[in-house]
Coordinates of C-alpha atoms in Angstrom, one line a residue:
Chain A
X116 CA 0.0 0.1 -0.5
X117 CA 3.0 2.6 1.1
X118 CA 5.4 1.4 -2.3
X119 CA 2.1 2.0 -4.1
X120 CA 1.4 5.3 -2.9
X121 CA 5.5 6.0 -3.1
X122 CA 5.2 4.9 -7.1
X123 CA 1.6 6.9 -7.6
X124 CA 3.8 9.9 -6.4
X125 CA 7.0 9.6 -7.6
X126 CA 5.9 8.8 -11.3
X127 CA 3.2 12.4 -10.7
X128 CA 6.6 14.4 -9.0
X129 CA 8.1 13.2 -12.1
X130 CA 5.5 13.7 -14.7
X131 CA 4.7 17.4 -13.1
X132 CA 8.9 18.4 -13.7
X133 CA 8.7 17.2 -17.0
X134 CA 6.3 18.9 -18.1
X135 CA 6.6 21.8 -16.8
X136 CA 11.0 21.3 -17.0
X137 CA 9.6 21.2 -21.6
X138 CA 7.2 24.2 -20.8
X139 CA 9.6 26.1 -19.1
X140 CA 12.0 25.8 -22.0
X141 CA 9.8 26.6 -24.6
X142 CA 9.1 30.2 -22.5
X143 CA 12.6 31.3 -22.5
X144 CA 13.9 30.5 -25.6
X145 CA 16.8 30.1 -24.5
X146 CA 19.9 28.3 -26.4
X147 CA 21.9 27.0 -23.3
X148 CA 25.0 26.6 -23.5
X149 CA 26.1 24.8 -26.6
X150 CA 26.7 29.0 -28.4
X151 CA 29.4 28.4 -30.8
X152 CA 30.8 31.4 -29.3
X153 CA 29.1 32.1 -26.4
X154 CA 30.1 35.2 -24.2
X155 CA 30.7 35.3 -20.3
X156 CA 27.7 38.4 -20.3
X157 CA 24.7 35.8 -21.1
X158 CA 26.6 32.8 -19.4
X159 CA 27.1 34.6 -16.0
X160 CA 23.4 36.1 -16.8
X161 CA 21.6 32.9 -16.6
X162 CA 23.3 30.8 -14.5
X163 CA 24.2 33.2 -11.6
X164 CA 20.6 33.9 -11.1
X165 CA 19.6 30.8 -11.2
X166 CA 20.0 30.2 -7.5
X167 CA 20.9 33.8 -6.5
X168 CA 20.1 37.8 -7.3
X169 CA 23.5 38.1 -9.4
X170 CA 25.6 40.9 -7.6
X171 CA 27.2 43.6 -9.9
X172 CA 30.6 42.6 -11.3
X173 CA 31.9 46.4 -10.7
X174 CA 31.1 45.2 -6.1
X175 CA 34.3 43.0 -6.0
X176 CA 37.4 42.8 -7.4
X177 CA 39.8 40.4 -9.0
X178 CA 41.2 38.5 -5.9
X179 CA 37.7 38.8 -4.3
X180 CA 36.2 37.0 -7.4
X181 CA 38.6 34.8 -8.0
X182 CA 38.2 32.9 -4.2
X183 CA 34.2 34.2 -4.8
X184 CA 33.5 32.1 -8.1
X185 CA 35.6 28.7 -7.3
X186 CA 33.5 28.9 -4.0
X187 CA 30.6 29.0 -6.2
X188 CA 32.6 26.4 -9.4
X189 CA 32.4 24.3 -6.5
X190 CA 28.6 24.9 -5.1
X191 CA 27.3 25.1 -8.0
X192 CA 28.9 22.6 -9.5
X193 CA 30.1 25.3 -12.4
X194 CA 31.9 23.2 -16.5
X195 CA 35.2 24.2 -16.5
X196 CA 33.8 26.4 -20.0
X197 CA 31.6 28.2 -17.5
X198 CA 34.4 28.9 -14.7
X199 CA 36.2 30.9 -17.4
X200 CA 33.9 33.2 -19.3
X201 CA 32.1 34.2 -16.3
X202 CA 35.5 35.1 -14.4
X203 CA 36.5 36.6 -17.6
X204 CA 34.2 38.7 -17.9
X205 CA 33.4 39.2 -14.4
X206 CA 36.9 40.7 -14.3
X207 CA 36.2 42.5 -17.0
X208 CA 33.2 44.5 -15.6
X209 CA 34.9 45.1 -12.1
Chain B
X200 CA 55.1 16.7 -6.2
X201 CA 57.8 20.0 -5.1
X202 CA 58.8 19.3 -8.6
X203 CA 56.0 19.8 -10.1
X204 CA 55.6 23.4 -9.2
X205 CA 58.6 24.7 -10.5
X206 CA 58.4 23.1 -14.1
X207 CA 54.3 24.3 -13.7
X208 CA 55.4 27.7 -13.4
X209 CA 58.2 27.8 -16.2
X210 CA 56.9 26.5 -19.2
X211 CA 54.2 28.9 -19.3
X212 CA 57.0 31.5 -19.6
X213 CA 60.2 29.7 -22.2
X214 CA 55.8 29.2 -24.1
X215 CA 55.1 32.6 -24.6
X216 CA 58.8 33.8 -24.7
X217 CA 59.4 30.9 -27.8
X218 CA 55.9 32.6 -29.8
X219 CA 56.1 35.7 -29.0
X220 CA 59.9 35.4 -30.4
X221 CA 59.2 33.2 -33.6
X222 CA 56.3 36.2 -35.0
X223 CA 59.1 39.1 -34.9
X224 CA 61.3 39.2 -37.0
X225 CA 59.8 40.6 -39.8
X226 CA 59.7 43.5 -38.4
X227 CA 63.0 43.3 -36.5
X228 CA 65.7 44.6 -39.1
X229 CA 63.9 48.6 -39.0
X230 CA 65.5 49.6 -35.6
X231 CA 68.7 47.9 -34.5
X232 CA 69.7 50.2 -31.8
X233 CA 66.9 47.7 -29.6
X234 CA 69.6 44.7 -30.3
X235 CA 69.2 42.6 -27.3
X236 CA 73.1 41.0 -26.1
X237 CA 72.5 37.3 -27.9
X238 CA 72.6 38.2 -31.7
X239 CA 68.6 37.0 -32.6
X240 CA 68.7 34.1 -34.2
X241 CA 66.4 35.9 -36.6
X242 CA 67.3 39.6 -36.6
X243 CA 66.3 42.3 -34.2
X244 CA 62.6 43.6 -31.7
X245 CA 61.9 47.0 -32.0
X246 CA 61.5 48.7 -28.8
X247 CA 57.3 48.7 -28.3
X248 CA 57.8 45.0 -29.3
X249 CA 60.3 44.3 -26.6
X250 CA 58.6 46.6 -23.7
X251 CA 55.2 44.4 -24.9
X252 CA 57.1 40.8 -23.9
X253 CA 58.9 41.8 -21.5
X254 CA 54.9 42.7 -19.8
X255 CA 53.7 39.8 -21.4
X256 CA 56.7 37.7 -19.4
X257 CA 55.2 39.7 -16.1
X258 CA 51.9 38.4 -16.0
X259 CA 52.7 35.7 -17.3
X260 CA 55.4 35.3 -13.9
X261 CA 52.0 36.8 -11.6
X262 CA 50.1 33.7 -12.5
X263 CA 52.8 31.2 -13.2
X264 CA 54.1 32.0 -8.8
X265 CA 49.6 33.0 -7.6
X266 CA 49.4 28.8 -9.1
X267 CA 52.6 28.3 -6.2
X268 CA 50.9 27.0 -2.7
X269 CA 51.0 30.2 0.1
X270 CA 49.9 32.3 -2.4
X271 CA 46.6 32.1 -1.0
X272 CA 43.5 34.7 -1.3
X273 CA 41.0 34.4 0.9
X274 CA 37.5 35.4 1.5
X275 CA 35.4 36.6 4.7
X276 CA 31.6 36.3 3.2
X277 CA 27.9 34.5 4.7
X278 CA 25.0 36.6 6.1
X279 CA 23.1 37.0 8.6
X280 CA 19.4 37.6 9.9
X281 CA 16.6 39.2 12.9
X282 CA 14.1 38.7 13.1
X283 CA 10.4 38.1 14.9
X284 CA 7.9 34.9 14.9
X285 CA 4.6 36.0 16.2
X286 CA 2.5 32.4 16.3
X287 CA -1.0 32.5 17.2
X288 CA -1.9 28.9 19.9
X289 CA 0.7 29.7 22.4
X290 CA 3.2 29.2 19.6
X291 CA 6.4 30.2 19.2
X292 CA 7.4 34.5 20.1
X293 CA 10.4 35.6 19.6
X294 CA 13.0 38.2 18.6
X295 CA 15.7 36.1 17.3
X296 CA 19.9 36.9 15.5
X297 CA 21.5 34.8 13.8
X298 CA 25.4 35.9 12.6
X299 CA 26.8 33.7 10.2
X300 CA 30.3 34.1 8.9
X301 CA 31.6 32.0 6.2
X302 CA 35.8 31.7 5.6
X303 CA 37.2 31.0 2.3
X304 CA 40.7 30.3 1.3
X305 CA 41.3 30.2 -2.2
X306 CA 45.0 27.9 -1.0
X307 CA 45.6 27.6 -5.0
X308 CA 44.7 27.1 -8.9
X309 CA 42.9 24.0 -7.6
X310 CA 42.1 24.1 -4.3
X311 CA 39.5 25.6 -2.0
X312 CA 39.1 25.1 2.1
X313 CA 35.4 26.9 3.3
X314 CA 34.3 27.5 6.6
X315 CA 31.1 28.4 7.8
X316 CA 30.2 29.3 12.1
X317 CA 27.1 29.7 13.2
X318 CA 25.4 32.5 15.7
X319 CA 21.8 32.4 16.9
X320 CA 20.6 33.9 19.4
X321 CA 16.9 32.7 20.0
X322 CA 15.3 33.1 22.4
X323 CA 17.4 33.9 26.0
X324 CA 19.8 31.2 24.1
X325 CA 23.3 31.5 22.3
X326 CA 23.6 28.3 19.5
X327 CA 27.0 28.4 18.4
X328 CA 27.3 25.2 15.4
X329 CA 30.4 24.5 12.5
X330 CA 28.2 24.7 10.2
X331 CA 31.1 23.8 7.0
X332 CA 34.1 23.2 7.5
X333 CA 35.5 21.2 4.1
X334 CA 38.4 21.4 1.9
X335 CA 37.7 21.3 -1.6
X336 CA 40.7 19.8 -4.9
X337 CA 39.6 20.5 -8.3
X338 CA 40.6 17.4 -8.9
X339 CA 40.3 18.3 -13.6
X340 CA 37.8 20.1 -15.4
X341 CA 34.9 18.0 -14.8
X342 CA 35.8 16.0 -10.4
X343 CA 36.2 18.0 -8.1
X344 CA 37.1 16.2 -4.2
X345 CA 36.0 17.4 -1.3
X346 CA 36.3 16.0 2.2
X347 CA 35.4 17.8 5.7
X348 CA 31.3 18.9 7.1
X349 CA 30.2 20.2 4.6
X350 CA 25.9 20.6 3.1
X351 CA 24.0 18.1 2.1
X352 CA 24.1 17.4 -1.4
X353 CA 20.6 15.7 -2.0
X354 CA 18.7 18.3 -0.6
X355 CA 18.8 21.3 -2.6
X356 CA 16.8 23.2 -0.1
X357 CA 19.5 22.7 2.4
X358 CA 22.9 22.9 -0.4
X359 CA 21.7 26.4 -2.1
X360 CA 19.0 27.6 -1.1
X361 CA 18.7 27.9 2.8
X362 CA 21.1 31.1 3.7
X363 CA 18.8 34.3 4.9
X364 CA 19.5 35.9 1.2
X365 CA 19.5 33.5 -1.0
X366 CA 15.4 32.3 0.8
X367 CA 12.7 34.2 0.0
X368 CA 11.0 33.7 2.7
X369 CA 11.7 34.5 6.5
X370 CA 11.8 30.0 7.4
X371 CA 12.2 27.6 6.0
X372 CA 10.1 25.0 4.3
X373 CA 9.0 21.2 5.7
X374 CA 10.6 18.1 5.7
X375 CA 13.4 19.6 3.7
X376 CA 15.0 22.2 6.7
X377 CA 15.5 20.7 10.0
X378 CA 12.8 17.7 8.8
X379 CA 13.7 14.1 6.2
X380 CA 17.2 14.8 5.6
X381 CA 20.9 16.0 7.4
X382 CA 21.6 19.1 6.3
X383 CA 25.5 18.3 6.2
X384 CA 28.0 14.6 5.8
X385 CA 30.2 14.7 7.9
X386 CA 32.7 12.4 4.8
X387 CA 34.1 12.9 1.2
X388 CA 31.9 13.8 -2.2
X389 CA 33.4 13.8 -5.4
X390 CA 31.0 16.8 -7.5
X391 CA 30.8 18.5 -11.0
X392 CA 29.4 19.3 -14.1
X393 CA 28.9 18.2 -17.5
X394 CA 28.3 19.8 -20.3
X395 CA 26.3 17.4 -22.8
X396 CA 25.1 19.1 -26.1
X397 CA 22.8 22.3 -25.3
X398 CA 22.6 20.9 -21.4
X399 CA 24.3 20.6 -18.5
X400 CA 24.4 17.8 -15.9
X401 CA 25.1 18.3 -12.2
X402 CA 26.5 15.4 -10.0
X403 CA 28.1 14.8 -6.5
X404 CA 28.3 11.3 -5.1
X405 CA 29.0 11.1 -1.5
X406 CA 29.5 9.1 1.5
X407 CA 29.6 9.9 5.1
X408 CA 28.7 9.2 9.1
X409 CA 25.3 7.3 9.6
X410 CA 21.8 9.2 10.9
X411 CA 21.4 7.7 14.7
X412 CA 18.2 6.3 14.8
X413 CA 16.0 7.8 18.3
X414 CA 15.2 5.0 19.9
X415 CA 14.2 6.5 23.6
X416 CA 9.4 6.1 23.9
X417 CA 9.8 9.3 25.2
X418 CA 11.6 11.7 22.1
X419 CA 9.9 11.2 19.1
X420 CA 11.4 7.9 18.6
X421 CA 11.7 6.7 15.1
X422 CA 12.9 9.8 13.6
X423 CA 16.7 9.8 13.1
X424 CA 19.6 12.4 15.0
X425 CA 21.7 14.3 12.9
X426 CA 24.7 15.1 14.3
X427 CA 26.4 11.9 14.7
X428 CA 29.4 13.2 14.9
X429 CA 30.6 10.9 16.6
X430 CA 29.6 8.0 14.5
X431 CA 29.5 5.1 18.2
X432 CA 27.8 2.7 16.2
X433 CA 30.4 2.8 13.5
X434 CA 27.8 3.0 10.4
X435 CA 27.9 5.3 6.4
X436 CA 25.9 6.6 4.1
X437 CA 26.2 6.3 0.7
X438 CA 24.4 9.0 -1.6
X439 CA 25.1 11.4 -4.1
X440 CA 22.4 13.8 -6.6
X441 CA 22.2 13.9 -10.3
X442 CA 20.4 17.7 -12.0
X443 CA 19.8 18.8 -14.9
X444 CA 19.8 21.8 -17.2
X445 CA 17.9 22.5 -20.3
X446 CA 19.1 25.8 -19.3
X447 CA 21.3 27.4 -17.1
X448 CA 19.0 29.3 -15.6
X449 CA 16.9 25.9 -14.5
X450 CA 17.9 22.6 -12.7
X451 CA 16.0 19.3 -12.1
X452 CA 17.4 17.5 -10.0
X453 CA 17.3 13.7 -7.9
X454 CA 19.1 12.9 -4.3
X455 CA 18.7 9.9 -3.0
X456 CA 21.3 8.8 0.1
X457 CA 20.5 5.3 2.3
X458 CA 23.0 3.1 5.0
X459 CA 22.5 1.5 7.8
X460 CA 21.4 3.7 10.9
X461 CA 20.6 0.7 13.5
X462 CA 21.8 1.4 17.1
X463 CA 25.8 -0.4 17.6
X464 CA 25.4 -3.8 18.3
X465 CA 21.5 -4.3 17.0
X466 CA 20.2 -5.6 13.7
X467 CA 20.2 -3.5 10.5
X468 CA 18.2 -1.4 9.8
X469 CA 18.2 0.4 6.7
X470 CA 17.3 4.0 5.4
X471 CA 16.5 5.2 2.1
X472 CA 16.5 8.9 1.8
X473 CA 14.5 10.0 -1.9
X474 CA 14.6 13.4 -2.4
X475 CA 13.8 16.0 -6.2
X476 CA 14.3 18.7 -7.4
X477 CA 12.8 21.8 -9.4
X478 CA 14.8 25.0 -9.4
X479 CA 14.3 27.6 -12.0
X480 CA 14.2 31.8 -12.4
X481 CA 12.6 32.9 -15.6
X482 CA 13.6 36.6 -16.4
X483 CA 10.7 37.2 -18.5
X484 CA 9.5 39.9 -21.0
X485 CA 6.0 38.4 -21.3
X486 CA 5.6 37.9 -17.7
X487 CA 7.7 42.2 -17.7
X488 CA 9.9 41.2 -14.3
X489 CA 12.0 37.5 -12.5
X490 CA 9.7 34.0 -12.1
X491 CA 11.7 32.2 -9.6
X492 CA 10.3 28.1 -8.7
X493 CA 12.2 26.5 -7.0
X494 CA 10.2 23.0 -5.9
X495 CA 11.4 19.6 -4.3
X496 CA 10.0 16.7 -2.6
X497 CA 11.9 14.4 -0.3
X498 CA 10.6 10.3 0.1
X499 CA 11.7 8.6 4.1
X500 CA 11.5 4.8 4.8
X501 CA 12.8 3.4 7.6
X502 CA 13.7 -0.3 8.5
X503 CA 11.8 -1.8 11.4
X504 CA 12.8 -1.8 15.0
X505 CA 11.9 -2.8 17.6
X506 CA 11.3 -0.2 19.7
X507 CA 8.5 -0.7 22.6
X508 CA 5.7 0.9 21.3
X509 CA 3.4 -0.6 18.9
X510 CA 4.4 -1.5 15.5
X511 CA 4.3 1.9 12.7
X512 CA 5.7 1.8 9.1
X513 CA 8.5 4.5 9.6
X514 CA 7.9 6.5 6.3
X515 CA 7.8 10.6 6.0
X516 CA 7.4 12.5 3.2
X517 CA 6.8 16.2 2.6
X518 CA 8.0 18.7 0.7
X519 CA 7.1 22.1 -0.5
X520 CA 6.6 24.4 -4.0
X521 CA 7.2 28.4 -3.4
X522 CA 6.6 30.7 -6.9
X523 CA 8.0 34.1 -6.3
X524 CA 8.2 37.5 -8.8
X525 CA 9.9 40.5 -9.5
X526 CA 8.1 43.2 -11.5
X527 CA 11.1 44.2 -12.8
X528 CA 9.8 45.2 -16.4
X529 CA 6.8 47.4 -15.8
X530 CA 9.0 50.3 -15.5
X531 CA 8.7 51.5 -12.4
X532 CA 12.7 51.2 -11.0
X533 CA 11.2 51.3 -7.5
X534 CA 8.7 48.3 -8.6
X535 CA 10.5 46.2 -9.6
X536 CA 12.0 45.5 -5.7
X537 CA 8.9 44.4 -4.3
X538 CA 8.6 40.4 -3.8
X539 CA 5.9 38.6 -3.4
X540 CA 5.9 34.5 -2.9
X541 CA 4.4 31.8 -2.3
X542 CA 4.2 28.4 -0.2
X543 CA 2.8 24.9 0.3
X544 CA 4.8 22.9 2.5
X545 CA 3.5 19.3 3.7
X546 CA 5.1 17.6 6.0
X547 CA 2.8 13.8 6.5
X548 CA 4.3 11.8 9.5
X549 CA 0.6 10.8 10.6
X550 CA 1.0 7.3 10.9
X551 CA 4.4 6.9 13.4
X552 CA 4.5 7.6 16.6
X553 CA 5.0 11.9 15.8
X554 CA 1.4 11.8 14.6
X555 CA 0.6 14.9 12.7
X556 CA 0.3 15.8 9.4
X557 CA 1.6 19.0 9.0
X558 CA 0.5 22.2 6.2
X559 CA 1.2 25.3 5.4
X560 CA 0.1 28.3 3.0
X561 CA 2.7 31.0 3.5
X562 CA 2.4 34.6 1.6
X563 CA 5.4 36.8 1.5
X564 CA 6.0 39.8 0.8
X565 CA 9.9 40.6 0.3
X566 CA 11.3 44.5 -0.7
X567 CA 15.2 43.7 -1.4
X568 CA 17.1 46.8 -0.6
X569 CA 20.4 45.8 -2.3
X570 CA 20.7 41.7 -4.6
X571 CA 22.0 40.9 -0.7
X572 CA 19.8 41.8 1.5
X573 CA 16.0 41.6 2.2
X574 CA 13.5 43.0 4.4
X575 CA 10.6 39.8 4.9
X576 CA 7.2 40.0 6.3
X577 CA 5.0 36.7 5.9
X578 CA 1.9 34.9 7.5
X579 CA 1.5 31.7 7.0
X580 CA -0.9 29.4 7.7
X581 CA -1.1 26.2 9.3
X582 CA -3.1 23.2 9.6
X583 CA -1.6 20.6 11.8
X584 CA -4.3 18.2 11.3
X585 CA -2.8 14.9 15.2
X586 CA -1.6 18.6 16.2
X587 CA -2.2 22.1 17.4
X588 CA -1.8 24.4 14.1
X589 CA -0.4 27.8 14.4
X590 CA -1.6 30.4 11.9
X591 CA 1.8 33.0 11.8
X592 CA 3.6 36.1 11.1
X593 CA 7.3 36.3 10.5
X594 CA 9.3 39.1 9.2
X595 CA 12.9 39.4 8.8
X596 CA 15.7 41.4 8.0
X597 CA 18.4 39.5 5.8
X598 CA 21.5 40.6 4.1
X599 CA 24.0 38.4 2.6
X600 CA 28.1 39.6 2.1

């Protein structure tokens, strides 16, 4: 009985997540990171806003961004490419 | 190991020198006065070219130096909050304040230490806790190894959203925080992110001390104690989280954790915790603003144990769904600082000795002073089947730094 409930709940949750995900992706209409020449600002704006409000690049020095972005690389599981492009963007706009 | 560092420092310098010189000969003959002492193989460099080269070498040296251990960079980050809880029906009525300093040391280009303390003044008690203390090492582009006391990677709310300036309501949702899952793991993990075509996959796998089963019939038997730092029973848990990001602004994840939580000497008591999470932001012109969606659901399944009370199925479920909206694109800057929020959260444990099913509807309004500073006010409607309903007014001032 309990197991059946769990299964029903999990499948429902999975369906809802899948549906919302698809709807969301089409609404947002963003091309993801597939750009042949992705630019740091776009990746920064999309990636860094997911969990919390973005902090303006000029609120930190280069050295502070070095530490903060390494922190985020670990916490947010950034890909190495996202990390490099975003760090470069932040350091050239602070 | 010692040999690698000087090599790493020297190789880029040589490469820069060789690379730069390869490109020089064409115009070099024009300015013989800038000739270097040793005759160059193919000609001379101009003063400007020399200076450019010098600058490049200096920059490369600085980069190389930064990779040496001992040249660490340090940030003091973290957050603080102050607030008021006013619950009906003889519930909590108090002001509180919290301070969570976060110490971040970048010890080299691959090594990061993160330590967090928590000071919490609630009523007349000040609680102090070591929230995190762990050392992360970037093994390569896709794998980071991490060990110590770290936030539970299979619980998205705990790892990413519970901090006062990140959380959009004054209090935290049931089940996912201080509920069915541990807040931190003392152990080790491997984690990272991998691009998959236009999308991205994130992962974390970990092993750590197992939570301890509460067997005392006076202390909510069948629940788990997560502060199991000395691990007297010698059990471990294993788990992980996998996330899928169709676009960078949205992550859908699944986490799991399993292990034996039996007291020492007793028969095994299995624990299986699962979680699904959905977290995203939609910055949309159609909606004239920014919508944040956060949801997570947790299933906790524990094996049987003879507590000395009537047998029960130790199954507990719960989670939350939350939506927040910032009207940032109405052309009225003052309006864009406000953020209405709604959250529904649940914790079902009626069939256990705890004996309650709790459901809450919370509406809130935030005012963002800066990206990391916010004033939050909320009203909470509580319905506890098997217990007392505590409707509440919640106010909080929170800042990240």
